[in-house]
PDB file of C-alpha atoms and ligand atoms in Angstrom:
ATOM      1  CA  MET A  10      -2.797   0.634   7.466  1.00 47.00           C
ATOM      2  CA  SER A  11      -3.624   3.561   4.769  1.00 50.00           C
ATOM      3  CA  ARG A  12      -7.391   4.195   4.331  1.00 68.00           C
ATOM      4  CA  PRO A  13      -8.816   7.325   1.803  1.00 73.00           C
ATOM      5  CA  GLN A  14      -6.510  10.449   3.039  1.00 81.00           C
ATOM      6  CA  SER A  15      -5.847  13.702   2.120  1.00 87.00           C
ATOM      7  CA  ARG A  16      -3.096  14.518  -0.204  1.00 88.00           C
ATOM      8  CA  ALA A  17      -1.113  16.104   3.220  1.00 91.00           C
ATOM      9  CA  GLY A  18      -2.117  13.228   4.647  1.00 89.00           C
ATOM     10  CA  ARG A  19      -0.492  10.689   2.512  1.00 89.00           C
ATOM     11  CA  GLU A  20       2.542  12.850   2.214  1.00 92.00           C
ATOM     12  CA  ALA A  21       2.984  12.906   5.864  1.00 93.00           C
ATOM     13  CA  ALA A  22       2.640   9.226   6.278  1.00 91.00           C
ATOM     14  CA  PHE A  23       5.215   8.932   3.142  1.00 92.00           C
ATOM     15  CA  MET A  24       7.401  11.274   5.313  1.00 94.00           C
ATOM     16  CA  LYS A  25       7.017   9.353   8.222  1.00 94.00           C
ATOM     17  CA  GLU A  26       8.713   5.848   6.294  1.00 93.00           C
ATOM     18  CA  ALA A  27      11.365   8.029   4.682  1.00 95.00           C
ATOM     19  CA  LYS A  28      12.385   9.769   8.004  1.00 96.00           C
ATOM     20  CA  ARG A  29      12.335   5.987   9.482  1.00 95.00           C
ATOM     21  CA  MET A  30      14.418   4.641   6.850  1.00 95.00           C
ATOM     22  CA  TYR A  31      17.173   7.414   7.259  1.00 96.00           C
ATOM     23  CA  GLU A  32      17.212   6.883  11.041  1.00 97.00           C
ATOM     24  CA  GLN A  33      17.933   3.172  10.198  1.00 95.00           C
ATOM     25  CA  LEU A  34      20.460   4.063   7.895  1.00 95.00           C
ATOM     26  CA  GLU A  35      22.247   6.032  10.417  1.00 97.00           C
ATOM     27  CA  GLU A  36      22.168   3.786  13.076  1.00 97.00           C
ATOM     28  CA  TRP A  37      23.608   0.944  10.781  1.00 97.00           C
ATOM     29  CA  TYR A  38      26.172   3.453   9.975  1.00 96.00           C
ATOM     30  CA  ASP A  39      26.965   3.786  13.790  1.00 97.00           C
ATOM     31  CA  LYS A  40      27.607   0.154  13.880  1.00 97.00           C
ATOM     32  CA  HIS A  41      29.449  -0.140  10.801  1.00 96.00           C
ATOM     33  CA  PRO A  42      31.688   3.215  10.872  1.00 95.00           C
ATOM     34  CA  GLN A  43      34.204   1.315   8.573  1.00 96.00           C
ATOM     35  CA  ALA A  44      32.018   0.642   5.436  1.00 95.00           C
ATOM     36  CA  SER A  45      32.709   1.328   2.026  1.00 95.00           C
ATOM     37  CA  PHE A  46      30.510   3.521   0.014  1.00 96.00           C
ATOM     38  CA  GLY A  47      29.517  -0.065  -1.713  1.00 95.00           C
ATOM     39  CA  GLU A  48      28.445  -1.722   1.310  1.00 95.00           C
ATOM     40  CA  ILE A  49      26.662   1.688   2.370  1.00 95.00           C
ATOM     41  CA  GLU A  50      24.607   1.685  -1.009  1.00 95.00           C
ATOM     42  CA  ALA A  51      23.947  -2.398  -0.476  1.00 94.00           C
ATOM     43  CA  GLU A  52      22.189  -1.602   2.795  1.00 94.00           C
ATOM     44  CA  ALA A  53      20.498   1.580   0.889  1.00 94.00           C
ATOM     45  CA  ARG A  54      19.062  -0.515  -1.464  1.00 92.00           C
ATOM     46  CA  LYS A  55      17.819  -3.000   0.399  1.00 89.00           C
ATOM     47  CA  ARG A  56      15.911  -0.249   2.481  1.00 92.00           C
ATOM     48  CA  ARG A  57      14.873   1.400  -0.530  1.00 92.00           C
ATOM     49  CA  ARG A  58      12.870  -1.314  -2.010  1.00 91.00           C
ATOM     50  CA  GLU A  59      10.916  -1.783   1.206  1.00 91.00           C
ATOM     51  CA  LEU A  60      10.144   2.345   1.441  1.00 93.00           C
ATOM     52  CA  MET A  61       9.287   2.495  -2.303  1.00 92.00           C
ATOM     53  CA  GLY A  62       6.901  -0.527  -1.670  1.00 91.00           C
ATOM     54  CA  LYS A  63       5.251   1.425   1.354  1.00 90.00           C
ATOM     55  CA  ALA A  64       5.166   4.835  -0.736  1.00 91.00           C
ATOM     56  CA  LEU A  65       3.505   3.121  -3.790  1.00 89.00           C
ATOM     57  CA  ALA A  66       0.640   1.295  -1.423  1.00 87.00           C
ATOM     58  CA  GLN A  67       0.131   4.622   0.244  1.00 87.00           C
ATOM     59  CA  LEU A  68      -0.029   6.418  -2.941  1.00 87.00           C
ATOM     60  CA  VAL A  69      -2.473   4.051  -4.217  1.00 84.00           C
ATOM     61  CA  ASN A  70      -4.549   2.884  -1.081  1.00 82.00           C
ATOM     62  CA  GLY A  71      -4.718   6.316   0.198  1.00 82.00           C
ATOM     63  CA  ARG A  72      -6.609   7.923  -2.629  1.00 80.00           C
ATOM     64  CA  ASP A  73      -9.282   4.784  -2.902  1.00 75.00           C
ATOM     65  CA  VAL A  74      -9.804   1.204  -1.838  1.00 73.00           C
ATOM     66  CA  GLY A  75     -13.252   0.996  -3.320  1.00 74.00           C
ATOM     67  CA  ALA A  76     -15.320   2.105   0.023  1.00 74.00           C
ATOM     68  CA  GLN A  77     -18.505   4.004  -0.919  1.00 74.00           C
ATOM     69  CA  VAL A  78     -20.859   6.323   0.533  1.00 71.00           C
ATOM     70  CA  GLU A  79     -23.527   3.992  -0.819  1.00 80.00           C
ATOM     71  CA  ALA A  80     -23.407   0.250  -0.478  1.00 81.00           C
ATOM     72  CA  PRO A  81     -23.694  -1.458  -4.129  1.00 87.00           C
ATOM     73  CA  GLN A  82     -26.556  -3.460  -4.541  1.00 89.00           C
ATOM     74  CA  CYS A  83     -26.748  -7.550  -4.290  1.00 91.00           C
ATOM     75  CA  GLU A  84     -27.021  -8.850  -7.893  1.00 90.00           C
ATOM     76  CA  LYS A  85     -28.906 -11.807  -7.115  1.00 91.00           C
ATOM     77  CA  CYS A  86     -31.366 -10.144  -4.664  1.00 93.00           C
ATOM     78  CA  GLY A  87     -31.366  -6.613  -4.825  1.00 90.00           C
ATOM     79  CA  GLU A  88     -30.551  -6.174  -1.107  1.00 89.00           C
ATOM     80  CA  GLY A  89     -27.944  -3.282   0.080  1.00 89.00           C
ATOM     81  CA  MET A  90     -24.845  -4.942   0.534  1.00 90.00           C
ATOM     82  CA  GLU A  91     -23.001  -4.641   3.854  1.00 89.00           C
ATOM     83  CA  PHE A  92     -19.224  -3.709   3.994  1.00 88.00           C
ATOM     84  CA  GLU A  93     -17.323  -6.117   5.245  1.00 88.00           C
ATOM     85  CA  GLY A  94     -13.894  -5.145   5.764  1.00 86.00           C
ATOM     86  CA  TYR A  95     -10.389  -4.588   3.552  1.00 86.00           C
ATOM     87  CA  ARG A  96      -8.958  -7.467   2.121  1.00 86.00           C
ATOM     88  CA  LYS A  97      -5.234  -7.220   1.402  1.00 85.00           C
ATOM     89  CA  TRP A  98      -3.113  -8.007  -1.612  1.00 82.00           C
ATOM     90  CA  GLY A  99       0.254  -8.004  -2.758  1.00 86.00           C
ATOM     91  CA  ILE A 100       2.059  -7.063  -5.542  1.00 85.00           C
ATOM     92  CA  HIS A 101       5.840  -7.603  -6.592  1.00 87.00           C
ATOM     93  CA  GLY A 102       6.696  -4.428  -8.361  1.00 84.00           C
ATOM     94  CA  LEU A 103       9.914  -3.350 -10.124  1.00 84.00           C
ATOM     95  CA  GLU A 104      10.460  -0.894  -7.145  1.00 84.00           C
ATOM     96  CA  GLY A 105       9.393  -2.714  -4.295  1.00 85.00           C
ATOM     97  CA  ASP A 106       6.691  -5.008  -2.955  1.00 87.00           C
ATOM     98  CA  SER A 107       3.375  -3.223  -2.065  1.00 88.00           C
ATOM     99  CA  GLU A 108       0.392  -4.276  -0.292  1.00 87.00           C
ATOM    100  CA  LEU A 109      -2.714  -3.126  -1.857  1.00 85.00           C
ATOM    101  CA  GLU A 110      -6.220  -2.702  -0.364  1.00 84.00           C
ATOM    102  CA  ARG A 111      -9.656  -3.506  -1.645  1.00 83.00           C
ATOM    103  CA  ALA A 112     -12.917  -2.937   0.189  1.00 85.00           C
ATOM    104  CA  TYR A 113     -15.415  -5.412  -0.032  1.00 86.00           C
ATOM    105  CA  TYR A 114     -19.252  -6.040   0.475  1.00 90.00           C
ATOM    106  CA  VAL A 115     -21.241  -8.963   1.195  1.00 91.00           C
ATOM    107  CA  CYS A 116     -24.836  -9.602   0.513  1.00 93.00           C
ATOM    108  CA  PRO A 117     -26.858 -10.166   4.025  1.00 90.00           C
ATOM    109  CA  ASN A 118     -28.984 -12.762   2.172  1.00 92.00           C
ATOM    110  CA  CYS A 119     -27.186 -14.378  -0.350  1.00 91.00           C
ATOM    111  CA  LYS A 120     -24.443 -16.556   1.023  1.00 80.00           C
ATOM    112  CA  GLY A 121     -21.427 -15.779  -0.861  1.00 80.00           C
ATOM    113  CA  GLU A 122     -22.349 -12.798  -2.939  1.00 85.00           C
ATOM    114  CA  THR A 123     -19.423 -10.462  -2.730  1.00 85.00           C
ATOM    115  CA  VAL A 124     -18.750  -7.340  -4.068  1.00 82.00           C
ATOM    116  CA  PHE A 125     -15.392  -5.623  -4.522  1.00 81.00           C
ATOM    117  CA  PRO A 126     -16.021  -1.914  -6.050  1.00 78.00           C
ATOM    118  CA  PRO A 127     -13.506  -1.013  -8.381  1.00 73.00           C
ATOM    119  CA  GLY A 128     -11.057   1.653  -7.163  1.00 70.00           C
ATOM    120  CA  SER A 129      -7.860   3.709  -8.691  1.00 63.00           C
ATOM    121  CA  GLU A 130      -5.882   0.539  -7.869  1.00 66.00           C
ATOM    122  CA  THR A 131      -8.045  -1.536 -10.346  1.00 64.00           C
ATOM    123  CA  GLU A 132      -6.885   1.182 -13.143  1.00 64.00           C
ATOM    124  CA  VAL A 133      -3.565   1.365 -12.013  1.00 64.00           C
ATOM    125  CA  THR A 134      -2.770  -2.589 -12.418  1.00 64.00           C
ATOM    126  CA  SER A 135      -4.652  -3.392 -15.321  1.00 61.00           C
ATOM    127  CA  ARG A 136      -2.897  -0.371 -17.383  1.00 59.00           C
ATOM    128  CA  SER A 137       0.071  -1.672 -19.189  1.00 50.00           C
ATOM    129  CA  LEU A 138       3.514  -1.150 -18.162  1.00 49.00           C
ATOM    130  CA  GLU A 139       5.625   0.017 -20.909  1.00 41.00           C
TER     131      GLU A 139
HETATM  132 ZN1   ZN B  20     -28.422 -11.058  -2.486  1.00 74.19          ZN
END
């Protein structure tokens, strides 16, 4: 989904999601023309949570997912580790549920040696919410 991107790229991805959410609300209202303001709000609230979850994932994942230009070295044998892929993990936030991504590397020699280099999301999740 979101790899490190420019700020403009992150913004464009968010705007696309926001536009989609608005279009869905338009479609919903077309089908429910008699809806009260409270019902419209309830519909918007559901979609807001989804949108915010995606927006925050975009904000965090789009900056830094721990992928490095130089592969990290294995702590056991010193060999350069190989990029394996991105692992996803979910966060249930106050504003929405976000799926964050983390790059990980494995050692070609040592079975089971895996490294997740820290990225901005590590900092984000270790900060306390006050
Ligand atoms: Zn190794």
